[in-house]
Coordinates of C-alpha atoms (C1' of nucleotides) in Angstrom, one line a residue:
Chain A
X1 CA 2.2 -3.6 -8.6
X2 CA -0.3 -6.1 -10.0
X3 CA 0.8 -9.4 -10.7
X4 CA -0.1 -9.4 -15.2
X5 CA -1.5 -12.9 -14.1
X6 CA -4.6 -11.0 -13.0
X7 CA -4.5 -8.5 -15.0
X8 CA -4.6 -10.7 -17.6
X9 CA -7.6 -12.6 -16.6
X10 CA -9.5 -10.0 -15.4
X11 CA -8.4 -7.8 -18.4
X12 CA -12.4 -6.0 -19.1
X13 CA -12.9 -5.5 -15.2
X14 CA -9.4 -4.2 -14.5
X15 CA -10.0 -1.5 -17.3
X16 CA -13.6 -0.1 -16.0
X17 CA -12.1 -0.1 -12.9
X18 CA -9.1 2.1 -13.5
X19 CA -11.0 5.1 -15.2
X20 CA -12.5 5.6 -12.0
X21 CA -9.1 5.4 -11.1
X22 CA -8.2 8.7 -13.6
X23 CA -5.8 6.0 -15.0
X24 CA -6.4 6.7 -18.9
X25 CA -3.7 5.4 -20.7
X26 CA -4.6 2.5 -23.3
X27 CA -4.0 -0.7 -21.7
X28 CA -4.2 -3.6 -24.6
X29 CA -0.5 -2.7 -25.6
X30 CA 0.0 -4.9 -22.2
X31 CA -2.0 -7.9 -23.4
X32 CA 0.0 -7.8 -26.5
X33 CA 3.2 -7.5 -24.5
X34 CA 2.7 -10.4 -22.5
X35 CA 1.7 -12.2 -25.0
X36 CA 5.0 -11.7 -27.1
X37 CA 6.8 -11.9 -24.2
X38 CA 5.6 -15.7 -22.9
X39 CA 6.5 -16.7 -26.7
X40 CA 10.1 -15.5 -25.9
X41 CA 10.0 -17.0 -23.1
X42 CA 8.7 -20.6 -24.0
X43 CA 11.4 -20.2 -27.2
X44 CA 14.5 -19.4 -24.7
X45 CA 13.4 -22.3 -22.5
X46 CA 13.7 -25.1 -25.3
X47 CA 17.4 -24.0 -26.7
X48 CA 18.3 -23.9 -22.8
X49 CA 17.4 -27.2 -22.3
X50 CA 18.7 -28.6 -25.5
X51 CA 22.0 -26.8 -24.3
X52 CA 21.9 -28.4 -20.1
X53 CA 21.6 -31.6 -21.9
X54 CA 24.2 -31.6 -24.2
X55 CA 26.5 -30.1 -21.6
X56 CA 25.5 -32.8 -19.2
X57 CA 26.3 -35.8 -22.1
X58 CA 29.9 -34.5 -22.2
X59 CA 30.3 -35.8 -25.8
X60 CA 32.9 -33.5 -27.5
X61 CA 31.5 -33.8 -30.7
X62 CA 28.7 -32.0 -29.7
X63 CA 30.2 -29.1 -28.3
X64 CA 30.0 -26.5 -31.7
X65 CA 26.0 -27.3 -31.5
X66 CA 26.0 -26.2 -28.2
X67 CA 28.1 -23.0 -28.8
X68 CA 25.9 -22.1 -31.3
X69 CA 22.8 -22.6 -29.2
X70 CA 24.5 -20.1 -27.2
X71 CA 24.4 -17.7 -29.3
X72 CA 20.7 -17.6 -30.2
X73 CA 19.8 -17.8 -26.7
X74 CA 21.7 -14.7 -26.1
X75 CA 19.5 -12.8 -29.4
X76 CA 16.5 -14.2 -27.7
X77 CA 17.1 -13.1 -24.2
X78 CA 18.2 -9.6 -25.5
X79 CA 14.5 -9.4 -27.2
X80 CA 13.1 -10.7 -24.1
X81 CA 14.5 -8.3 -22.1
X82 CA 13.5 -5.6 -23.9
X83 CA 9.5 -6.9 -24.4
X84 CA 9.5 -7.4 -20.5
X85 CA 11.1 -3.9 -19.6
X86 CA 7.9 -2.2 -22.2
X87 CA 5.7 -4.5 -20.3
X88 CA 6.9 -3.5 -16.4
X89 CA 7.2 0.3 -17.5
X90 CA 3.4 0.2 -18.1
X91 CA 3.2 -1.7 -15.2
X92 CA 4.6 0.0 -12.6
X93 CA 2.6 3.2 -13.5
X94 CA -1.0 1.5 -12.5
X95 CA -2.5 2.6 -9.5
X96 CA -3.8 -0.1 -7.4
X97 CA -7.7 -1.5 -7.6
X98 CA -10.0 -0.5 -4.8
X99 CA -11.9 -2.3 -2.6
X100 CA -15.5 -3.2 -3.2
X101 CA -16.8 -1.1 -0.5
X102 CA -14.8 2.2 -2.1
X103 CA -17.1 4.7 -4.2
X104 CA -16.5 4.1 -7.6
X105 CA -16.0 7.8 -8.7
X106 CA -13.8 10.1 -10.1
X107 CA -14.6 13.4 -8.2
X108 CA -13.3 13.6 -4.6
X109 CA -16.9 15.4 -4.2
X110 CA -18.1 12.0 -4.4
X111 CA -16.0 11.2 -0.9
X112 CA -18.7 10.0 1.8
X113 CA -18.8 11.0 5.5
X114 CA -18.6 8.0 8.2
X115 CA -18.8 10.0 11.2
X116 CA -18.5 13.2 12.9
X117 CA -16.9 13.2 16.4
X118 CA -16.4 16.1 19.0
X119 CA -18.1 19.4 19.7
X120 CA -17.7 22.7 17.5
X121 CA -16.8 25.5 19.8
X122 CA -18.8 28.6 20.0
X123 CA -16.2 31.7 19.7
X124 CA -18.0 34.7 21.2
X125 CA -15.4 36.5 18.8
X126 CA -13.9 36.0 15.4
X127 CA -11.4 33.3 15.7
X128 CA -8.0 34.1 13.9
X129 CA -6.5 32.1 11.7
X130 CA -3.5 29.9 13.1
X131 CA -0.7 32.2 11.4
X132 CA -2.6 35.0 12.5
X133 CA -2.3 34.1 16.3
X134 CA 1.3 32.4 16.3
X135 CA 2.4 36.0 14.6
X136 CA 1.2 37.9 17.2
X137 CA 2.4 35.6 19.6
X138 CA 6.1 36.3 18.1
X139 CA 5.8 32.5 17.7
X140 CA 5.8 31.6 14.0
X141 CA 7.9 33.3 11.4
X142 CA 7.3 33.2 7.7
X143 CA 9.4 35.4 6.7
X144 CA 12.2 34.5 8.4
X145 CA 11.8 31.2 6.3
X146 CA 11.8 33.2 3.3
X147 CA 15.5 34.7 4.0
X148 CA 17.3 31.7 5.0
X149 CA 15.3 29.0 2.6
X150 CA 12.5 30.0 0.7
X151 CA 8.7 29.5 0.6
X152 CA 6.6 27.2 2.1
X153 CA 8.6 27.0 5.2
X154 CA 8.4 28.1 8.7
X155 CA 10.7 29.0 11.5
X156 CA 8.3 27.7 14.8
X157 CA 9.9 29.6 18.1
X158 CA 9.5 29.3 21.4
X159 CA 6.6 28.0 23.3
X160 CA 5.3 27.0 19.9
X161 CA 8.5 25.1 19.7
X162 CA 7.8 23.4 22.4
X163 CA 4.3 22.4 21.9
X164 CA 5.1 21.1 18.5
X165 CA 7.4 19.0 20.4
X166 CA 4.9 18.3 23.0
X167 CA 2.0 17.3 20.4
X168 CA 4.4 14.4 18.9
X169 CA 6.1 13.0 21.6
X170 CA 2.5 12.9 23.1
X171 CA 1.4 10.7 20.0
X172 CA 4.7 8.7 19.9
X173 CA 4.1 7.7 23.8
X174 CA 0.2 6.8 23.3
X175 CA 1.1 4.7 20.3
X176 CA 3.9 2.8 21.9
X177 CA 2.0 2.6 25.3
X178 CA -1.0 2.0 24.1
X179 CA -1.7 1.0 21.0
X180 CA 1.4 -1.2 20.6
X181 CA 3.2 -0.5 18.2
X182 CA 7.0 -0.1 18.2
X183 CA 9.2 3.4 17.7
X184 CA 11.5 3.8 15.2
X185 CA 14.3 6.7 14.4
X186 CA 14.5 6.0 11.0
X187 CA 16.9 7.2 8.2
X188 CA 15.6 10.1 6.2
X189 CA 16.6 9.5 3.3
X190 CA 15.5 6.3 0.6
X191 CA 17.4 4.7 -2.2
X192 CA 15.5 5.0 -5.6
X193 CA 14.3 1.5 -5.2
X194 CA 12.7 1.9 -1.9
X195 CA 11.1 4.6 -3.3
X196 CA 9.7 2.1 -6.0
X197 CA 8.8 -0.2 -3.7
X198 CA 5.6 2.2 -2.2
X199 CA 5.1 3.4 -5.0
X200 CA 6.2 7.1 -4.7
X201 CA 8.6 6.0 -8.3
X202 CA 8.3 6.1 -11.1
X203 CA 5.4 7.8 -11.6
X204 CA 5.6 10.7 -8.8
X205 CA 9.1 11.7 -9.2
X206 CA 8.2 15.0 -9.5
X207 CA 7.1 15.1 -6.4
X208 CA 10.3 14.2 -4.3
X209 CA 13.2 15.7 -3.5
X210 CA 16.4 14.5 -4.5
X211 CA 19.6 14.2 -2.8
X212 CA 22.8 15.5 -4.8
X213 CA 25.3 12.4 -3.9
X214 CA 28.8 11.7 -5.5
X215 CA 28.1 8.4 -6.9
X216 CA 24.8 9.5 -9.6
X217 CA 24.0 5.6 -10.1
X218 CA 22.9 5.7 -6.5
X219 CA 20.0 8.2 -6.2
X220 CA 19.1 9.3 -3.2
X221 CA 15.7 11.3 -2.1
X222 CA 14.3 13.0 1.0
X223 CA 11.2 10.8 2.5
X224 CA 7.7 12.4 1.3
X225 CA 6.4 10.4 4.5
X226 CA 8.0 7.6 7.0
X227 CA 5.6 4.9 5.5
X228 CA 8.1 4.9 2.8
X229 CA 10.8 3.9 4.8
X230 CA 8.9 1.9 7.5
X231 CA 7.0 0.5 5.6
X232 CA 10.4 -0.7 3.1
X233 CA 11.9 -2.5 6.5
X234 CA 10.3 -5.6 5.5
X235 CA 11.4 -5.7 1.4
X236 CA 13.1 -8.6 0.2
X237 CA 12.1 -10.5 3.0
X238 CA 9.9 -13.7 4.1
X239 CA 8.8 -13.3 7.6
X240 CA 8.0 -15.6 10.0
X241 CA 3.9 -16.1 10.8
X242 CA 5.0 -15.2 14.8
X243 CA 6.4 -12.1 13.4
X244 CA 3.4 -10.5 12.3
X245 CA 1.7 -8.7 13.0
X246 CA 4.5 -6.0 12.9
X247 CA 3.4 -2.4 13.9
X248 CA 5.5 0.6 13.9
X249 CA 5.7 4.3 14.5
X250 CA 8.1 6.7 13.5
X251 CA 7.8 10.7 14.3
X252 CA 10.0 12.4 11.1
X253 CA 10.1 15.7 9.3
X254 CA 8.6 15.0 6.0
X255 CA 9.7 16.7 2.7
X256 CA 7.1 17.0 -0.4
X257 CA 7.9 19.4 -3.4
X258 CA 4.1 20.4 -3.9
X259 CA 4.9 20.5 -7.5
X260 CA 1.1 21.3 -9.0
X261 CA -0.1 22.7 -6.0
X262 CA 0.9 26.5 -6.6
X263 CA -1.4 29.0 -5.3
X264 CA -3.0 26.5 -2.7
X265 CA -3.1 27.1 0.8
X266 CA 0.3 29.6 0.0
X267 CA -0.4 31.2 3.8
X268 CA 0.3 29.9 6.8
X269 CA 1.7 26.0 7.5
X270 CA -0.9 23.9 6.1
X271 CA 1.1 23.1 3.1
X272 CA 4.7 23.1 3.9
X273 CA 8.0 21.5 2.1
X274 CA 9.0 20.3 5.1
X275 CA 6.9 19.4 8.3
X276 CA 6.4 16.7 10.7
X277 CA 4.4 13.3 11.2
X278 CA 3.9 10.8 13.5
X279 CA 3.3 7.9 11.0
X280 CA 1.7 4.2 11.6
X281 CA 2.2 1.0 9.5
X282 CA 1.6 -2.2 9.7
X283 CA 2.8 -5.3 7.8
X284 CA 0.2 -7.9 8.5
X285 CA -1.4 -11.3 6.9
X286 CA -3.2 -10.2 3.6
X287 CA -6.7 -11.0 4.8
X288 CA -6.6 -9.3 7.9
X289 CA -5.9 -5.8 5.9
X290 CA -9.2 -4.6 6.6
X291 CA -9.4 -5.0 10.4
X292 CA -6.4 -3.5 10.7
X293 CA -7.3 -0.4 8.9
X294 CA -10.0 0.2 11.4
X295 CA -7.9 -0.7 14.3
X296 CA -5.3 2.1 13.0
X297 CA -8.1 4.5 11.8
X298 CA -8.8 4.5 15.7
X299 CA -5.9 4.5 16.9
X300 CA -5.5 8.2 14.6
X301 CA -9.1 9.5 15.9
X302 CA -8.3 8.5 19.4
X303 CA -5.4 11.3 19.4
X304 CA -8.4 13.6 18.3
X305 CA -10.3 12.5 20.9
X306 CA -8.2 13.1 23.9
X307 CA -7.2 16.3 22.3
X308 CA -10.5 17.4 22.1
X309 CA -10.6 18.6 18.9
X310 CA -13.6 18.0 16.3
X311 CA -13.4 15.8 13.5
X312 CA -15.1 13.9 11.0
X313 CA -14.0 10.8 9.3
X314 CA -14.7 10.1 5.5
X315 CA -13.5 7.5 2.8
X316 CA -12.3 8.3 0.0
X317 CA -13.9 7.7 -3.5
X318 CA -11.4 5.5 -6.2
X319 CA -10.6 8.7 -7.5
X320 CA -9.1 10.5 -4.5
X321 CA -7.4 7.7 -3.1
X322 CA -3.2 7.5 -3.6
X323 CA -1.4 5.3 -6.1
X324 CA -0.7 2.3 -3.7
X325 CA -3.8 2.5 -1.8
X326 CA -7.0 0.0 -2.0
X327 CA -8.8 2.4 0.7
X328 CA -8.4 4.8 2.5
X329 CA -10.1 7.2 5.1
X330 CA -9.5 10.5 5.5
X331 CA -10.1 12.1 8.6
X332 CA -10.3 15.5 9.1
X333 CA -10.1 18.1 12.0
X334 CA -12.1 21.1 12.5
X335 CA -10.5 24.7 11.9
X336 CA -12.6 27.8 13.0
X337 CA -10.8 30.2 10.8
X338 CA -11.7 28.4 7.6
X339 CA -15.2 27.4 8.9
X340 CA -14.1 23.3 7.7
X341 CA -12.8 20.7 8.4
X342 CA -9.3 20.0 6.9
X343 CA -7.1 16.9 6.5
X344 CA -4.9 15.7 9.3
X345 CA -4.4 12.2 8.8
X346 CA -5.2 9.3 5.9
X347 CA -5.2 6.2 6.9
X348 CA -5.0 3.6 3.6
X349 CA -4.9 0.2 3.4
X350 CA -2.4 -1.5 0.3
X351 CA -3.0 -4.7 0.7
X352 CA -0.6 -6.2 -1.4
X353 CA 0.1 -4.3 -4.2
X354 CA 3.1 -2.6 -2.1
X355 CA 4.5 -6.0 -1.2
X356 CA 4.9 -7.2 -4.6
X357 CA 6.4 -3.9 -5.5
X358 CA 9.3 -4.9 -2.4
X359 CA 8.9 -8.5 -2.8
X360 CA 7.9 -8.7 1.0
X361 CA 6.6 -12.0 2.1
X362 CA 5.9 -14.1 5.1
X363 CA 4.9 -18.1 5.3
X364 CA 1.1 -18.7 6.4
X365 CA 0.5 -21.2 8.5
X366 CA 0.1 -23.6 5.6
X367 CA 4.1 -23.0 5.5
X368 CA 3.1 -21.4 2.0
X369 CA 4.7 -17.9 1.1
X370 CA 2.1 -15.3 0.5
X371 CA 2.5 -11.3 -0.3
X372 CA 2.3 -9.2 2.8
X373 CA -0.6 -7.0 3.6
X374 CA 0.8 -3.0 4.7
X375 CA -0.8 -0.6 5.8
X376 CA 0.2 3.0 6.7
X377 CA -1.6 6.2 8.4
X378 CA -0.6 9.5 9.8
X379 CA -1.1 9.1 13.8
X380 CA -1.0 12.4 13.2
X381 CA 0.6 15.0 11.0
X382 CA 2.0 17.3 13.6
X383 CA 2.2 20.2 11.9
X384 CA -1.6 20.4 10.9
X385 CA -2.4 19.3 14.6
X386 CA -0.7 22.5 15.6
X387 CA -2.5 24.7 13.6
X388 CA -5.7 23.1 14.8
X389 CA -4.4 23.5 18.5
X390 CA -3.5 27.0 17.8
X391 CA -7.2 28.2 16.4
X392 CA -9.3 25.5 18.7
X393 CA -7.8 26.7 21.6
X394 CA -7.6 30.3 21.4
X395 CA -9.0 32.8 23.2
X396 CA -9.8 36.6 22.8
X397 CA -6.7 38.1 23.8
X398 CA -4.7 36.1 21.4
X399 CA -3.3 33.4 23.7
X400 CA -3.6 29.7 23.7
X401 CA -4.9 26.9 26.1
X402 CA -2.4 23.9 26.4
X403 CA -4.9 20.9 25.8
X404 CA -4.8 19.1 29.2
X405 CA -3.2 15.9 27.7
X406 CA -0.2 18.1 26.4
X407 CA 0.3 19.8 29.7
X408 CA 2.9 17.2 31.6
X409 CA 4.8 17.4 28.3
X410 CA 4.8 21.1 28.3
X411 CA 5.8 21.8 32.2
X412 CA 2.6 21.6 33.1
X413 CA 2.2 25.6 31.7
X414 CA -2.1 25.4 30.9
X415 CA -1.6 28.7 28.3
X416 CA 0.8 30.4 26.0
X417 CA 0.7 34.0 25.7
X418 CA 2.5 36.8 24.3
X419 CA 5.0 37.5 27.4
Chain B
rG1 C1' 41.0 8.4 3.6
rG2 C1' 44.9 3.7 4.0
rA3 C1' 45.3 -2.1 4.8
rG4 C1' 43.0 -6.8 5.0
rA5 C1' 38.5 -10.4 5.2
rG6 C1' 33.9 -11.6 3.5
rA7 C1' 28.7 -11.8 0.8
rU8 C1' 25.5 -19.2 -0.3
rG9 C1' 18.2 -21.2 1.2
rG10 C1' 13.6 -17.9 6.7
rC11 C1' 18.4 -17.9 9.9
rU12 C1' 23.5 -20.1 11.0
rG13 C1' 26.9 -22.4 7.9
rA14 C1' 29.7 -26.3 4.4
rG15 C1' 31.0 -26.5 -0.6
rC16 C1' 35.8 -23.6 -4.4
rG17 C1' 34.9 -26.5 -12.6
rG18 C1' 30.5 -31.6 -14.2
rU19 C1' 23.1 -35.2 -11.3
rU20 C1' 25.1 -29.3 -6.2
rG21 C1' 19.1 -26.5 -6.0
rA22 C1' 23.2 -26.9 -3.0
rA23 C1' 25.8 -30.9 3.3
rA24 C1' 24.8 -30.0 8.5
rG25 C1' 22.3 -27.4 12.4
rC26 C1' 18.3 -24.1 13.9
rA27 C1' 13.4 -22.4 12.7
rC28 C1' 8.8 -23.9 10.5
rC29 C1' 4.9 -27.8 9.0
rG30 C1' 2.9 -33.0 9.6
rG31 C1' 3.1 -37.6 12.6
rU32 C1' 4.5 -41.1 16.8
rC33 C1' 4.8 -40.9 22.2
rU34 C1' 2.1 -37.9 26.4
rU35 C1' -3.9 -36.5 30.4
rG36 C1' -1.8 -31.8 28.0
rA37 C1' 2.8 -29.5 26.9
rA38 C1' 8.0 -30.0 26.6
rA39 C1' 11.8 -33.5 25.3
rA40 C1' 12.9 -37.6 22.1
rC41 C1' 12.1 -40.0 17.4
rC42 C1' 10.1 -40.3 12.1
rG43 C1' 8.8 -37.5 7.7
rG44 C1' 8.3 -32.9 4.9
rC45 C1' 10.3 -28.0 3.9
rA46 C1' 14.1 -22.4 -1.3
rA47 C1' 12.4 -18.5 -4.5
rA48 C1' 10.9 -16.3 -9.1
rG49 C1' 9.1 -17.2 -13.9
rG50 C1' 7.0 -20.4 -18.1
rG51 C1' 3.5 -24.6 -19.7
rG52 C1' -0.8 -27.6 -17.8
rC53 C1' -8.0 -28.0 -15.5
rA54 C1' -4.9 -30.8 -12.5
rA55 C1' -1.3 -34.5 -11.0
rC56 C1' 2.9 -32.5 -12.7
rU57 C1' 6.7 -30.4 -15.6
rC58 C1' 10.4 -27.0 -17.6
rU59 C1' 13.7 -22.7 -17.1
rU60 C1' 16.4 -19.3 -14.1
rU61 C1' 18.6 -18.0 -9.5
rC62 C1' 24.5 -19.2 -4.5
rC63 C1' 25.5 -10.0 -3.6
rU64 C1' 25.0 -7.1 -8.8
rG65 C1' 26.9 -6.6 -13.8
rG66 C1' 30.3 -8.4 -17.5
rG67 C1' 34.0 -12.4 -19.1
rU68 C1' 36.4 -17.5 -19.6
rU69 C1' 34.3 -22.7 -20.6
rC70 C1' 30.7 -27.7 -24.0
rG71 C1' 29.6 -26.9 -18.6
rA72 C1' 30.5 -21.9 -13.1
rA73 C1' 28.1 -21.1 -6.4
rU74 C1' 33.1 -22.6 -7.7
rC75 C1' 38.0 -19.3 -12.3
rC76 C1' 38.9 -13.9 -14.2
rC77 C1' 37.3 -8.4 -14.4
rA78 C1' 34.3 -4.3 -12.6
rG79 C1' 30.9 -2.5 -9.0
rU80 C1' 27.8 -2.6 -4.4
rC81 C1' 27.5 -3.7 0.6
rU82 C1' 29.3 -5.8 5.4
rC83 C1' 33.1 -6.8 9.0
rU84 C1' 38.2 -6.1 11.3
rC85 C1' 42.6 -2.9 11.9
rC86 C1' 44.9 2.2 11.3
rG87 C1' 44.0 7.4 10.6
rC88 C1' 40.4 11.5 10.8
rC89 C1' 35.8 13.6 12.7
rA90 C1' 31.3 13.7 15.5

RNA sequence: GGAGAGAUGGCUGAGCGGUUGAAAGCACCGGUCUUGAAAACCGGCAAAGGGGCAACUCUUUCCUGGGUUCGAAUCCCAGUCUCUCCGCCA
């Protein structure tokens, strides 16, 4: 969320900024707001002074003045209230400002490469499609899925199982061991305002699944990612200086509607409601955001690396880019089926537009409180890795190479084949 | 599910109708001492919002929402959460 202190004064910029942003709604209504709503403001403050020092005089005869100071105060704070909740409605909707170094563009054509990594393997056949090979394999079942739940989910069987299993705990350990950050088993589940506070509410409800709970004042909704609730571990809190900065990784199942996305990517896994990701974040001091979304973008493409799987890493335009972010790479992995590369991990930086949404704060070392700086990225989304072990790796006869690194995690078995 | 206890600043914890934004301790920041560090001592230190170029100043806030009162952290009501005991289930 934006603090209306800058929006305010940079008002013209703000507004060039967000078209790029596909942000189109009229935004003087929120000068006017703020306007009316300081005047309320600076009105309720003088009656509540007049009223502490009357109180504090303890003269009797002054005491039906002060009731009736009361009273207007209460008129004024109702109008208040209801100028400020216009005000935050529009505000919570706008999507963060990107960085300067972010192309300025609508279009996600306008996204630009950084760098390719890894060698594109020559098939001296056609290679299948993932769903194609873990079919045949008697590994993955669509329609199975279909029968017990519904579309766009998968029952994953057997050795499939296992490397599934074998591709995150593989992650979880290289993060933990060697890119330090800490594991967490989280809760799958977030209240309505930790859904606020990264920015996945209001505006992307839609989006979410919600939880059916007794009490309907407490909503409750499946986590679209674990940043939501990693990342939510530090609201309504000031943290120490020592304490950051604080990294953590959490391997969940992941639930997204894919409302507006009907008719895309309908075979195979590549766009389930449910799947699952080894997620990063990291709450650090607000100016060292952008180091840390390099370190973390590495961290990602290292897993890549030492899988041995082609990639290429771009950034995002303004456009592209999610609500909360302020930049964000993309880095994608190499499928031979499709002939492109597809997304397996986004790594953004928020910078603080998340932690004024929670209210998470820490004390620099001028002992003055300042707005964290989180970050979050998919170290990486297990699901998608899968399918681009599955096609990488094949070989004519339908089976699959283990990739070396997955092997001790997999009894050491170096290929999965229909048995 | 039944019976109690509680929720106060970054943390621990006093206060239970009137300069209480809130004692004390810890943490943190600055200083003295020290070759350096630690210890000791001295000083500082809540947040959000409004006004002001600034120094500064005002308002709100002691779980949340109502109520009583000229005045509430303190009294009343409702809710949320936490802890302890009993029952039940993993």
């Amino acid at each position: 969320m934006h603090n209306i202190k800058d929006f305010r004064d940079n008002f013209e910029n703000f507004k060039k900024i967000l078209k790029f942003r596909n942000y189109e709604n009229n935004l003087d209504d929120v000068l006017h707001l703020d306007k009316e709503n300081r005047n309320l403001i600076q009105e309720k403050e003088k009656l509540e002074m007049e009223k502490k020092s009357i109180s504090k005089t303890k003269d009797q005869s002054l005491f039906v003045k002060s009731k009736e100071i009361s009273l207007k105060i209460d008129k004024l704070s109702k109008k208040q209230k209801e100028i400020k909740d216009k005000l935050d409605i529009i505000l919570k909707a706008i999507p963060n400002i990107p960085l300067k170094d972010v192309p300025l563009a609508k279009d996600e054509i306008n996204n630009k490469e950084i760098s390719k990594s890894g060698e594109i393997k020559n098939f001296n056949f056609e290679p299948k499609s993932h769903y194609e090979i873990g079919e045949k394999l008697n590994m993955l079942d669509f329609d199975l899925a279909t029968k017990t739940t519904g579309s766009r989910f998968v029952f994953v069987k057997d050795k499939l199982a296992a490397l599934e299993r074998a591709i995150s705990n593989f992650m979880i350990d290289t993060h933990t061991q060697k890119n330090g950050y800490k594991e967490i088993s989280p809760p799958l589940m977030a209240t309505e305002n930790t859904m606020f506070g990264t920015g996945q509410l209001p505006k992307f409800e839609d989006d979410q699944f919600e939880i059916k709970f007794d009490d309907k004042n407490d909503r409750k909704f499946l986590i679209p990612t674990a940043e939501v609730i990693l990342t939510n571990m530090v609201k309504n809190q000031i943290l120490n200086l020592k304490s950051l900065p604080l990294r953590l990784v959490a391997s969940t199942p992941c639930f997204r509607k894919e409302a507006g996305s009907y008719g895309k990517d309908t075979k195979g896994m590549i766009r389930q409601h449910q799947f699952y990701k080894v997620e990063l974040v990291s709450i650090v001091e607000n100016n060292k955001c952008n180091e840390e979304l390099e370190r973390m973008t590495n961290c990602a493409t290292k897993i890549l690396d030492d899988l041995n799987l082609p990639y290429k890493k771009i950034i995002l335009c303004s456009g592209d880019m999610g609500f909360s972010a302020e930049k964000t790479y993309d880095i994608e992995v190499w499928l031979p089926s499709e002939k492109k590369y597809r997304e397996i991990s986004s790594c953004s930086s928020c910078g603080t537009f998340q932690a004024k949404r929670m209210m998470a704060r820490y004390k620099n070392n001028e002992n003055k409180t300042e707005y964290v700086g989180t970050l979050n990225g998919s170290g990486l989304a297990v699901g998608r890795t899968l399918i681009a072990v599955l096609e990488n790796y094949q070989t004519e006869d339908g089976s699959v190479i283990v990739p070396e690194v997955l092997r001790p995690y997999m009894g050491n078995i170096d290929k999965i084949s229909l048995n």
